[in-house]
Coordinates of C-alpha atoms in Angstrom, one line a residue:
X1 CA 0.1 0.0 0.1
X2 CA 1.0 3.5 -0.6
X3 CA 0.2 6.7 1.0
X4 CA -2.8 8.4 -0.1
X5 CA -3.2 12.1 -1.4
X6 CA -4.7 14.1 1.5
X7 CA -8.5 13.8 2.1
X8 CA -10.7 16.7 3.2
X9 CA -11.4 16.6 6.9
X10 CA -13.8 13.7 7.5
X11 CA -15.5 11.5 9.7
X12 CA -17.3 8.1 9.8
X13 CA -21.0 7.5 10.4
X14 CA -21.6 3.6 10.9
X15 CA -24.7 1.6 10.4
X16 CA -25.4 -2.0 10.3
X17 CA -24.4 -2.7 6.8
X18 CA -22.8 0.6 5.7
X19 CA -20.0 3.1 6.9
X20 CA -20.5 6.6 5.4
X21 CA -17.5 8.9 5.0
X22 CA -18.5 12.6 5.5
X23 CA -17.0 15.8 4.9
X24 CA -17.9 18.8 7.1
X25 CA -16.8 22.4 8.4
X26 CA -16.4 23.4 11.9
X27 CA -18.6 26.6 12.5
X28 CA -19.3 28.9 15.2
X29 CA -23.1 29.2 16.0
X30 CA -24.7 31.8 18.1
X31 CA -25.5 30.5 21.6
X32 CA -23.2 27.8 21.7
X33 CA -19.5 28.0 23.0
X34 CA -18.1 25.1 20.9
X35 CA -17.8 24.5 17.0
X36 CA -20.6 22.7 15.4
X37 CA -20.4 20.6 12.2
X38 CA -21.9 22.4 9.2
X39 CA -22.2 21.7 5.4
X40 CA -22.1 18.0 6.0
X41 CA -21.7 15.9 2.7
X42 CA -21.3 12.2 2.0
X43 CA -18.3 11.7 -0.3
X44 CA -17.8 8.0 0.0
X45 CA -19.0 4.7 1.7
X46 CA -17.7 1.4 2.8
X47 CA -20.0 -1.7 2.2
X48 CA -19.9 -2.7 5.8
X49 CA -20.8 -1.5 9.2
X50 CA -17.3 -2.1 10.6
X51 CA -15.6 0.9 8.9
X52 CA -12.8 -1.0 7.5
X53 CA -12.5 -1.8 3.7
X54 CA -12.7 -0.3 0.4
X55 CA -14.2 3.3 -0.3
X56 CA -16.8 3.7 -2.9
X57 CA -16.4 7.4 -4.0
X58 CA -19.5 9.4 -4.9
X59 CA -19.5 10.7 -8.6
X60 CA -19.6 14.5 -7.5
X61 CA -16.7 14.3 -5.2
X62 CA -14.6 12.5 -7.9
X63 CA -15.5 15.3 -10.4
X64 CA -14.0 17.6 -7.8
X65 CA -11.2 15.2 -7.0
X66 CA -10.0 13.5 -10.2
X67 CA -6.8 12.2 -8.3
X68 CA -9.1 9.4 -6.7
X69 CA -10.5 8.2 -10.0
X70 CA -9.5 4.4 -10.8
X71 CA -7.4 4.5 -7.4
X72 CA -8.5 1.8 -5.0
X73 CA -8.6 3.6 -1.6
X74 CA -9.0 1.4 1.6
X75 CA -9.7 2.4 5.3
X76 CA -7.5 0.2 7.6
X77 CA -6.5 0.4 11.2
X78 CA -3.0 1.2 11.6
X79 CA -1.3 -0.5 14.6
X80 CA 1.7 1.9 14.7
X81 CA -0.3 5.0 15.2
X82 CA -3.2 3.2 16.8
X83 CA -5.9 4.8 14.7
X84 CA -7.7 4.4 11.4
X85 CA -6.0 5.6 8.2
X86 CA -6.7 6.0 4.5
X87 CA -4.3 4.3 2.0
X88 CA -4.0 3.3 -1.7
X89 CA -4.2 -0.4 -2.4
X90 CA -3.7 -2.6 -5.4
X91 CA -5.3 -5.8 -6.2
X92 CA -1.8 -6.9 -7.1
X93 CA -0.4 -6.4 -3.7
X94 CA -0.6 -9.0 -1.1
X95 CA -2.3 -7.2 1.3
X96 CA -5.0 -6.2 -1.1
X97 CA -5.3 -9.7 -2.0
X98 CA -5.9 -10.6 1.6
X99 CA -8.7 -7.7 1.5
X100 CA -10.6 -9.6 -1.4
X101 CA -10.4 -12.9 0.4
X102 CA -11.9 -11.2 3.4
X103 CA -14.9 -9.8 1.6
X104 CA -18.2 -10.6 2.9
X105 CA -21.9 -10.7 1.9
X106 CA -23.1 -7.3 3.2
X107 CA -26.8 -8.0 2.6
X108 CA -29.6 -9.8 0.7
X109 CA -32.3 -7.7 -0.3
X110 CA -35.6 -7.4 -2.1
X111 CA -35.4 -5.1 -5.0
X112 CA -38.3 -5.7 -7.3
X113 CA -40.8 -3.2 -5.7
X114 CA -38.1 -0.6 -5.3
X115 CA -37.2 -0.8 -9.2
X116 CA -40.8 -0.6 -10.2
X117 CA -41.7 2.4 -8.1
X118 CA -38.4 3.9 -9.2
X119 CA -39.4 3.7 -12.9
X120 CA -43.0 4.7 -12.2
X121 CA -41.6 7.9 -10.4
X122 CA -38.6 9.1 -12.3
X123 CA -40.4 11.6 -14.3
X124 CA -43.4 11.9 -12.3
X125 CA -44.5 15.4 -10.6
X126 CA -45.2 13.4 -7.4
X127 CA -41.4 12.8 -6.8
X128 CA -40.2 16.2 -8.2
X129 CA -42.6 18.0 -5.9
X130 CA -41.7 15.8 -2.9
X131 CA -37.8 16.7 -3.7
X132 CA -38.8 20.5 -3.9
X133 CA -40.9 20.8 -0.9
X134 CA -38.5 18.5 1.4
X135 CA -35.1 18.7 -0.2
X136 CA -33.3 17.3 3.0
X137 CA -35.7 14.6 3.9
X138 CA -37.3 13.5 0.8
X139 CA -35.6 10.1 0.3
X140 CA -36.5 9.3 3.9
X141 CA -40.1 10.1 3.4
X142 CA -40.3 8.3 0.1
X143 CA -38.7 5.3 1.7
X144 CA -41.4 5.3 4.5
X145 CA -44.0 5.8 1.7
X146 CA -42.7 2.7 -0.1
X147 CA -42.9 0.8 3.0
X148 CA -46.6 1.8 3.7
X149 CA -47.6 1.1 0.1
X150 CA -46.0 -2.5 0.3
X151 CA -47.0 -3.7 3.9
X152 CA -50.2 -1.5 4.4
X153 CA -50.8 -0.9 8.0
X154 CA -47.9 1.5 9.1
X155 CA -45.9 0.3 12.3
X156 CA -42.9 2.3 13.0
X157 CA -41.2 -0.6 14.9
X158 CA -41.3 -2.7 11.9
X159 CA -39.5 -0.3 9.6
X160 CA -36.2 -1.0 10.8
X161 CA -36.4 -4.8 9.8
X162 CA -38.2 -4.0 6.5
X163 CA -35.2 -1.6 5.6
X164 CA -32.8 -4.3 6.0
X165 CA -34.5 -6.7 3.8
X166 CA -35.7 -4.4 1.0
X167 CA -33.8 -1.8 -1.1
X168 CA -35.0 1.7 -0.5
X169 CA -34.0 5.3 -1.6
X170 CA -32.8 6.1 1.9
X171 CA -30.4 3.2 2.6
X172 CA -30.0 3.8 6.4
X173 CA -32.3 2.5 8.8
X174 CA -34.7 4.6 10.8
X175 CA -35.7 4.0 14.5
X176 CA -39.1 4.4 16.0
X177 CA -37.9 7.7 17.5
X178 CA -36.6 8.9 14.2
X179 CA -39.6 8.2 12.3
X180 CA -41.5 10.1 15.0
X181 CA -39.2 13.2 14.9
X182 CA -39.6 13.1 11.0
X183 CA -43.5 13.0 11.2
X184 CA -43.2 16.1 13.8
X185 CA -41.0 17.8 11.3
X186 CA -43.7 17.9 8.6
X187 CA -46.2 20.9 9.2
X188 CA -49.8 21.8 7.9
X189 CA -47.9 24.6 5.8
X190 CA -45.8 22.0 4.2
X191 CA -48.6 19.9 3.2
X192 CA -50.6 22.7 1.6
X193 CA -47.5 24.1 -0.1
X194 CA -46.9 20.6 -1.4
X195 CA -50.5 20.2 -2.9
X196 CA -50.1 23.8 -4.4
X197 CA -46.8 22.9 -6.2
X198 CA -48.0 19.5 -7.1
X199 CA -51.2 20.6 -8.9
X200 CA -49.2 23.2 -10.9
X201 CA -46.7 20.5 -11.9
X202 CA -49.4 18.2 -13.1
X203 CA -50.7 21.0 -15.1
X204 CA -47.6 22.0 -16.6
X205 CA -46.4 18.4 -17.4
X206 CA -49.9 17.6 -18.8
X207 CA -49.9 14.4 -16.8
X208 CA -53.8 15.0 -16.2
X209 CA -56.4 14.9 -19.0
X210 CA -57.4 18.3 -20.4
X211 CA -61.0 17.4 -19.4
X212 CA -60.4 17.1 -15.5
X213 CA -63.1 15.3 -13.7
X214 CA -61.9 15.2 -10.0
X215 CA -64.0 13.3 -7.5
X216 CA -64.6 14.8 -4.2
X217 CA -65.7 12.8 -1.2
X218 CA -64.8 12.2 2.6
X219 CA -64.5 9.4 5.1
X220 CA -64.3 9.2 8.8
X221 CA -61.3 7.7 10.7
X222 CA -62.2 6.6 14.3
X223 CA -59.6 7.1 16.9
X224 CA -58.9 6.4 20.6
X225 CA -56.3 9.4 20.8
X226 CA -57.4 12.8 22.0
X227 CA -56.8 14.9 18.8
X228 CA -58.1 18.3 18.8
X229 CA -60.3 17.2 15.6
X230 CA -61.5 13.9 17.1
X231 CA -65.2 14.5 17.9
X232 CA -68.3 12.4 17.9
X233 CA -70.0 12.7 14.5
X234 CA -71.7 10.5 11.9
X235 CA -69.4 7.7 11.8
X236 CA -69.2 5.9 8.5
X237 CA -67.6 3.2 10.0
X238 CA -70.3 2.5 12.3
X239 CA -68.2 2.7 15.3
X240 CA -69.1 4.5 18.7
X241 CA -65.7 6.3 18.8
X242 CA -64.6 10.2 18.3
X243 CA -63.5 10.5 14.8
X244 CA -61.5 12.8 12.3
X245 CA -63.3 13.6 8.9
X246 CA -60.8 13.3 5.8
X247 CA -61.9 14.9 2.6
X248 CA -60.0 13.8 -0.6
X249 CA -59.9 14.9 -4.2
X250 CA -59.2 12.2 -6.8
X251 CA -58.7 12.5 -10.5
X252 CA -61.4 10.1 -12.1
X253 CA -59.3 9.0 -15.0
X254 CA -56.1 8.0 -13.5
X255 CA -57.4 7.5 -9.9
X256 CA -54.5 9.5 -8.8
X257 CA -55.1 11.3 -5.2
X258 CA -54.5 14.9 -5.6
X259 CA -55.6 16.8 -2.4
X260 CA -56.8 16.0 1.1
X261 CA -57.9 17.9 4.1
X262 CA -58.6 16.8 7.8
X263 CA -61.8 18.2 9.4
X264 CA -63.5 18.1 12.9
X265 CA -65.3 14.9 13.2
X266 CA -68.7 16.6 14.2
X267 CA -68.7 18.5 10.9
X268 CA -71.0 17.1 8.5
X269 CA -70.0 16.8 4.8
X270 CA -72.2 19.5 3.6
X271 CA -70.4 22.0 5.8
X272 CA -66.9 21.1 4.6
X273 CA -67.2 21.7 1.0
X274 CA -67.1 25.5 1.0
X275 CA -64.1 25.7 3.1
X276 CA -62.2 23.1 0.9
X277 CA -63.0 25.1 -2.3
X278 CA -61.8 28.4 -0.6
X279 CA -58.6 26.6 0.1
X280 CA -58.3 25.4 -3.3
X281 CA -59.1 28.7 -4.5
X282 CA -56.4 30.4 -2.8
X283 CA -53.8 27.8 -3.8
X284 CA -54.6 28.4 -7.4
X285 CA -55.8 24.9 -8.1
X286 CA -58.3 25.5 -10.7
X287 CA -59.4 24.2 -14.3
X288 CA -61.2 21.0 -13.0
X289 CA -64.8 19.9 -12.5
X290 CA -65.5 18.8 -9.0
X291 CA -67.9 15.6 -8.9
X292 CA -69.6 15.3 -5.6
X293 CA -72.2 13.0 -4.0
X294 CA -75.4 13.7 -2.4
X295 CA -73.9 14.6 0.9
X296 CA -72.5 17.8 -0.1
X297 CA -75.6 19.3 -1.9
X298 CA -77.3 22.5 -0.5
X299 CA -78.5 25.6 -2.2
X300 CA -76.0 27.6 0.0
X301 CA -73.1 25.3 -1.2
X302 CA -74.4 25.6 -4.8
X303 CA -74.4 29.5 -4.5
X304 CA -70.8 29.5 -2.9
X305 CA -69.3 27.2 -5.5
X306 CA -70.8 29.3 -8.5
X307 CA -69.6 32.4 -6.8
X308 CA -65.9 31.2 -6.6
X309 CA -65.9 30.1 -10.2
X310 CA -65.4 26.5 -9.8
X311 CA -67.0 24.0 -12.0
X312 CA -69.1 21.0 -10.5
X313 CA -71.4 18.0 -11.1
X314 CA -73.2 17.3 -7.9
X315 CA -76.1 14.9 -7.1
X316 CA -79.3 16.2 -5.4
X317 CA -80.6 14.2 -2.4
X318 CA -83.7 12.4 -2.9
X319 CA -85.4 14.4 -0.1
X320 CA -84.6 17.7 -2.0
X321 CA -85.4 16.6 -5.6
X322 CA -88.7 18.6 -5.2
X323 CA -86.6 21.7 -5.5
X324 CA -86.7 21.1 -9.1
X325 CA -90.2 19.6 -9.5
X326 CA -90.8 21.8 -12.5
X327 CA -88.0 20.2 -14.4
X328 CA -88.9 16.8 -13.2
X329 CA -92.5 17.2 -14.6
X330 CA -91.2 18.3 -17.9
X331 CA -88.9 15.4 -17.9
X332 CA -91.6 13.0 -17.2
X333 CA -93.8 14.2 -20.0
X334 CA -90.7 13.9 -22.2
X335 CA -90.2 10.2 -20.9
X336 CA -93.7 9.1 -22.0
X337 CA -92.8 9.9 -25.5
X338 CA -90.1 7.2 -25.4
X339 CA -87.4 9.4 -27.1
X340 CA -85.2 10.2 -24.0
X341 CA -83.9 6.6 -23.6
X342 CA -80.2 6.3 -23.8
X343 CA -78.8 2.9 -24.5
X344 CA -75.4 3.8 -23.5
X345 CA -76.4 4.4 -19.9
X346 CA -79.6 2.2 -19.9
X347 CA -81.9 5.1 -18.5
X348 CA -84.0 8.1 -19.8
X349 CA -82.2 11.2 -19.7
X350 CA -83.7 14.7 -19.9
X351 CA -81.7 18.0 -19.4
X352 CA -82.9 21.6 -19.2
X353 CA -81.0 24.9 -18.5
X354 CA -81.8 26.5 -15.0
X355 CA -80.4 29.7 -13.1
X356 CA -80.1 30.9 -9.6
X357 CA -79.4 34.2 -8.1
X358 CA -76.2 34.8 -6.2
X359 CA -75.3 37.9 -4.3
X360 CA -71.6 39.2 -4.2
X361 CA -70.5 39.5 -0.8
X362 CA -68.1 42.2 -1.8
X363 CA -70.2 44.6 -4.0
X364 CA -73.6 43.2 -2.7
X365 CA -74.6 43.0 -6.3
X366 CA -76.9 40.1 -7.4
X367 CA -75.8 38.0 -10.4
X368 CA -77.6 35.3 -12.0
X369 CA -75.6 32.2 -12.8
X370 CA -76.8 29.4 -15.2
X371 CA -76.4 25.6 -14.7
X372 CA -78.0 22.4 -16.1
X373 CA -80.6 20.1 -14.5
X374 CA -80.1 16.6 -15.7
X375 CA -82.8 14.2 -14.8
X376 CA -82.2 10.6 -15.1
X377 CA -85.0 7.6 -14.7
X378 CA -84.7 4.1 -14.8
X379 CA -88.0 2.3 -15.1
X380 CA -86.7 -0.9 -13.3
X381 CA -85.4 0.9 -10.4
X382 CA -88.6 2.8 -10.2
X383 CA -90.8 -0.4 -10.0
X384 CA -88.3 -1.7 -7.2
X385 CA -88.3 1.4 -5.2
X386 CA -92.2 1.5 -5.4
X387 CA -92.6 -2.0 -4.4
X388 CA -90.3 -1.5 -1.4
X389 CA -92.1 1.5 -0.3
X390 CA -95.4 -0.2 -0.5
X391 CA -94.1 -3.2 1.5
X392 CA -92.5 -1.0 4.3
X393 CA -95.5 1.1 4.5
X394 CA -97.8 -1.9 5.2
X395 CA -95.2 -3.2 7.8
X396 CA -94.9 0.0 9.7
X397 CA -98.6 0.5 9.7
X398 CA -99.0 -3.2 11.2
X399 CA -96.5 -2.3 14.0
X400 CA -98.5 0.8 14.9
X401 CA -101.8 -1.1 15.0
X402 CA -100.2 -3.8 17.1
X403 CA -98.9 -1.1 19.5
X404 CA -95.1 -2.0 18.9
X405 CA -92.5 0.6 19.5
X406 CA -90.8 1.9 16.7
X407 CA -87.2 2.7 16.0
X408 CA -85.6 5.9 15.1
X409 CA -85.7 5.2 11.4
X410 CA -89.2 3.9 11.4
X411 CA -90.4 6.7 13.3
X412 CA -89.4 9.0 10.6
X413 CA -90.8 6.9 8.0
X414 CA -94.1 6.9 10.0
X415 CA -94.3 10.7 10.2
X416 CA -94.1 11.0 6.4
X417 CA -96.2 8.2 5.3
X418 CA -98.9 7.4 7.9
X419 CA -101.4 9.6 9.6
X420 CA -103.3 9.3 12.8
X421 CA -107.1 9.3 12.5
X422 CA -109.6 11.0 15.0
X423 CA -110.7 7.7 16.4
X424 CA -106.9 6.8 17.4
X425 CA -106.5 4.6 14.6
X426 CA -104.1 4.9 11.7
X427 CA -104.0 5.1 8.0
X428 CA -101.8 5.8 5.0
X429 CA -100.7 9.2 3.9
X430 CA -101.6 8.9 0.1
X431 CA -100.3 12.3 -0.8
X432 CA -97.0 11.5 0.5
X433 CA -96.9 8.2 -1.4
X434 CA -97.9 9.8 -4.6
X435 CA -95.1 12.3 -4.2
X436 CA -92.6 9.6 -3.6
X437 CA -94.0 7.4 -6.4
X438 CA -93.5 10.4 -8.7
X439 CA -89.9 10.4 -7.9
X440 CA -89.3 6.7 -7.9
X441 CA -86.4 5.6 -10.1
X442 CA -85.3 9.4 -10.5
X443 CA -82.2 11.0 -9.7
X444 CA -81.2 14.6 -10.5
X445 CA -77.6 15.8 -11.2
X446 CA -76.5 19.5 -11.4
X447 CA -73.6 20.9 -13.5
X448 CA -72.5 24.2 -14.5
X449 CA -70.1 23.2 -17.0
X450 CA -71.8 19.8 -18.7
X451 CA -74.6 20.3 -20.6
X452 CA -74.5 16.8 -22.1
X453 CA -76.5 14.4 -19.9
X454 CA -74.7 11.4 -20.7
X455 CA -71.4 13.0 -20.0
X456 CA -72.8 14.1 -16.7
X457 CA -74.1 10.5 -16.0
X458 CA -70.5 9.1 -16.5
X459 CA -68.7 11.8 -14.7
X460 CA -70.9 11.1 -11.6
X461 CA -70.7 7.4 -12.0
X462 CA -66.8 7.6 -12.2
X463 CA -66.7 9.4 -9.1
X464 CA -66.5 5.8 -7.2
X465 CA -62.7 6.3 -8.0
X466 CA -62.4 8.2 -4.8
X467 CA -64.2 5.7 -3.1
X468 CA -61.8 3.2 -4.3
X469 CA -58.8 5.3 -2.8
X470 CA -60.5 5.2 0.6
X471 CA -61.0 1.6 0.1
X472 CA -57.3 0.9 -0.7
X473 CA -56.2 3.2 2.1
X474 CA -58.6 1.8 5.0
X475 CA -59.3 -1.8 4.1
X476 CA -56.5 -3.2 1.8
X477 CA -53.7 -1.0 3.5
X478 CA -55.4 -1.4 6.9
X479 CA -54.9 2.4 7.6
X480 CA -58.3 2.5 9.3
X481 CA -56.5 4.1 12.6
X482 CA -54.1 6.7 12.5
X483 CA -51.6 4.9 14.5
X484 CA -50.1 7.8 16.4
X485 CA -50.8 9.1 19.8
X486 CA -49.8 12.7 19.6
X487 CA -51.1 15.8 17.8
X488 CA -47.4 16.7 16.4
X489 CA -47.1 13.3 14.5
X490 CA -50.7 13.3 13.1
X491 CA -49.8 15.7 10.1
X492 CA -46.7 13.6 9.0
X493 CA -48.3 10.4 9.3
X494 CA -51.2 11.3 7.2
X495 CA -49.0 12.7 4.7
X496 CA -46.8 9.4 4.4
X497 CA -50.1 7.7 3.9
X498 CA -51.0 10.0 1.1
X499 CA -47.6 9.3 -0.7
X500 CA -48.1 5.6 -0.3
X501 CA -51.7 5.7 -1.7
X502 CA -50.4 7.6 -4.5
X503 CA -47.9 5.0 -5.4
X504 CA -50.4 2.3 -5.2
X505 CA -52.8 4.1 -7.4
X506 CA -50.0 4.8 -10.1
X507 CA -49.4 1.1 -10.3
X508 CA -53.0 0.0 -10.4
X509 CA -53.6 2.5 -13.3
X510 CA -50.9 0.7 -15.2
X511 CA -52.7 -2.6 -14.4
X512 CA -55.9 -1.0 -15.5
X513 CA -54.6 0.3 -19.0
X514 CA -52.9 -3.3 -19.5
X515 CA -56.7 -4.9 -19.2
X516 CA -58.1 -2.0 -21.3
X517 CA -55.8 -2.7 -24.1
X518 CA -56.7 -6.4 -24.1
X519 CA -53.7 -7.7 -22.4
X520 CA -53.7 -10.1 -19.3
X521 CA -51.5 -9.0 -16.3
X522 CA -49.4 -11.6 -14.5
X523 CA -52.0 -11.7 -11.8
X524 CA -55.4 -10.3 -11.3
X525 CA -54.7 -9.5 -7.7
X526 CA -52.4 -6.6 -6.9
X527 CA -51.2 -7.9 -3.8
X528 CA -50.0 -11.1 -5.7
X529 CA -48.1 -8.9 -8.2
X530 CA -46.5 -7.1 -5.2
X531 CA -45.5 -10.5 -3.6
X532 CA -44.0 -11.6 -7.0
X533 CA -41.8 -8.2 -7.1
X534 CA -40.8 -8.6 -3.3
X535 CA -39.4 -12.2 -4.6
X536 CA -36.7 -10.4 -6.7
X537 CA -33.7 -10.4 -4.6
X538 CA -29.9 -9.1 -5.0
X539 CA -26.9 -10.4 -3.1
X540 CA -24.7 -7.5 -2.0
X541 CA -20.9 -8.0 -1.3
X542 CA -18.6 -5.7 0.4
X543 CA -16.4 -5.7 -2.7
X544 CA -19.3 -3.7 -4.4
X545 CA -20.4 -6.6 -6.5
X546 CA -24.3 -7.3 -6.7
X547 CA -25.5 -10.8 -7.7
X548 CA -29.1 -11.1 -8.7
X549 CA -31.0 -14.3 -7.7
X550 CA -32.5 -16.1 -10.7
X551 CA -35.8 -14.3 -11.8
X552 CA -38.8 -16.2 -12.8
X553 CA -40.8 -15.6 -15.9
X554 CA -43.7 -14.3 -14.0
X555 CA -41.6 -12.0 -12.1
X556 CA -40.2 -10.9 -15.3
X557 CA -43.6 -10.2 -16.7
X558 CA -44.4 -8.2 -13.4
X559 CA -41.3 -6.0 -14.1
X560 CA -42.2 -5.5 -17.7
X561 CA -45.9 -4.4 -16.9
X562 CA -44.6 -1.4 -15.1
X563 CA -41.7 -0.9 -17.9
X564 CA -38.9 -1.6 -15.3
X565 CA -36.1 -3.7 -16.5
X566 CA -34.9 -7.0 -15.0
X567 CA -31.8 -6.6 -13.0
X568 CA -28.7 -8.3 -13.8
X569 CA -25.2 -8.9 -12.0
X570 CA -23.1 -6.2 -11.8
X571 CA -20.6 -4.0 -9.9
X572 CA -21.7 -0.9 -8.2
X573 CA -21.7 2.0 -10.8
X574 CA -19.4 4.1 -8.6
X575 CA -16.7 1.3 -8.1
X576 CA -13.4 2.2 -9.5
X577 CA -12.5 -0.3 -12.3
X578 CA -9.2 -1.4 -10.7
X579 CA -11.3 -2.8 -7.7
X580 CA -13.3 -5.1 -10.1
X581 CA -12.7 -8.9 -10.0
X582 CA -12.6 -10.1 -13.8
X583 CA -11.7 -13.8 -13.4
X584 CA -11.4 -16.5 -10.7
X585 CA -8.2 -16.8 -9.0
X586 CA -5.8 -19.8 -9.7
X587 CA -6.2 -22.6 -7.2
X588 CA -2.3 -22.7 -6.4

């Protein structure tokens, strides 16, 4: 070995399987009476946690210090000076040969899922925005996102083992306390800035369709923790626990989640939509049509959305369709003629323009806004609803006559469809039945931007994509609890789950396109595809050599499905050529 050219001031940071060589500067910091390390930068690493062996220099360091190119450098313990030193080595040198003979396997890791996600995200606005908003921690956040997307239910104490067994963007393991601190470092401002930049990047890259239908819906997540927003409300999980409501926007075409916001659990859906639209307005998130379920409709919401200039498709609740009785009567007369049936949707469709007056809060001027009322009617559904109404009406009347106690739902039903007689008996409210029968099989959709009934129908039907996102999150990923006990960690945990959900939706969209183009994916089950990818493994040696275990045909097909290349045996790209083993040594 020969003496090495001087390195900058460095120190070593050891993990289980890696040793990182880092440069730094000693700087004075206000409030401290001792120098503090600043401008810390990785310049090389050793493929073991012992801190002894060959240095694999980073490309940016080699560009700045070309004297180390193709020069094998090792870190060894010098018995004379009783400290570790850096020296040049040659594989023709006797000691260097001993170094090669002592090389070990530094790890065996699953790599298929990582390579697929890397391919999916390499030019995607999701990764670019993550790197922009979180320049120092993006690799850690993405690694936690991949972990959550793979295993589902996020348990911080399981991450360390997962990081040892799987290739991740951030190679160093993270302890539970480190993950907690990482969660706590993410603020609500960070998250909203991420969404603002994310949608802008999506627009600029034309990743989304020009005709953007974004489904809006919410879910409730029950919790035992005492979060500020955890309150009792209408639980969509049917659990008698405090809950936090989460609203999400999802692109209908790609099923890509785009935005979410947490709300107090006692606030109903109808009261959250205006706040969400005001937030989106000031984040400059526009140029889309929000598709909403019945729970978000009210006249006041309609006026607020029209006033902000957003576009919408919203379904009117059955109990409120009488607000458009004049349009429904015109539709029913048109349906009788038989010219309104649309074979593509299997229903009668009638569309009519409508208008509403909206008062400008700033100028107090009243403006008239136009929108379209789309009436849909299914004769089959109408018959089933009428039959069900008749049966329930008879059952409730019988219960009343027999003196049975009614539960809450049946009490409300009896108030509307059954009246008390003067002699203390009961009879049917035929007027109420007639009104309900007139509306049987009918549902009404409003839109300010969509004049065509068929387009509005499919936009509303495809709203189920946001429900699929919630199903993936709460059922398939088992994230039906927040899994944190402090308010400070909640924002970061929710954001990591959003990243994980985004990754899963990108992969599922690829599978959907495969089926749409008439091709069969390797498995119909998304979980089985993930399992196949996790079965692809690489063996890493301390010399920098990487050997790939045999990859099956199905595993190759899974990689090809996501346009990822099948990995092959290789040396680390940053390994100096002089350090590479090119042929077996002679036996003598």
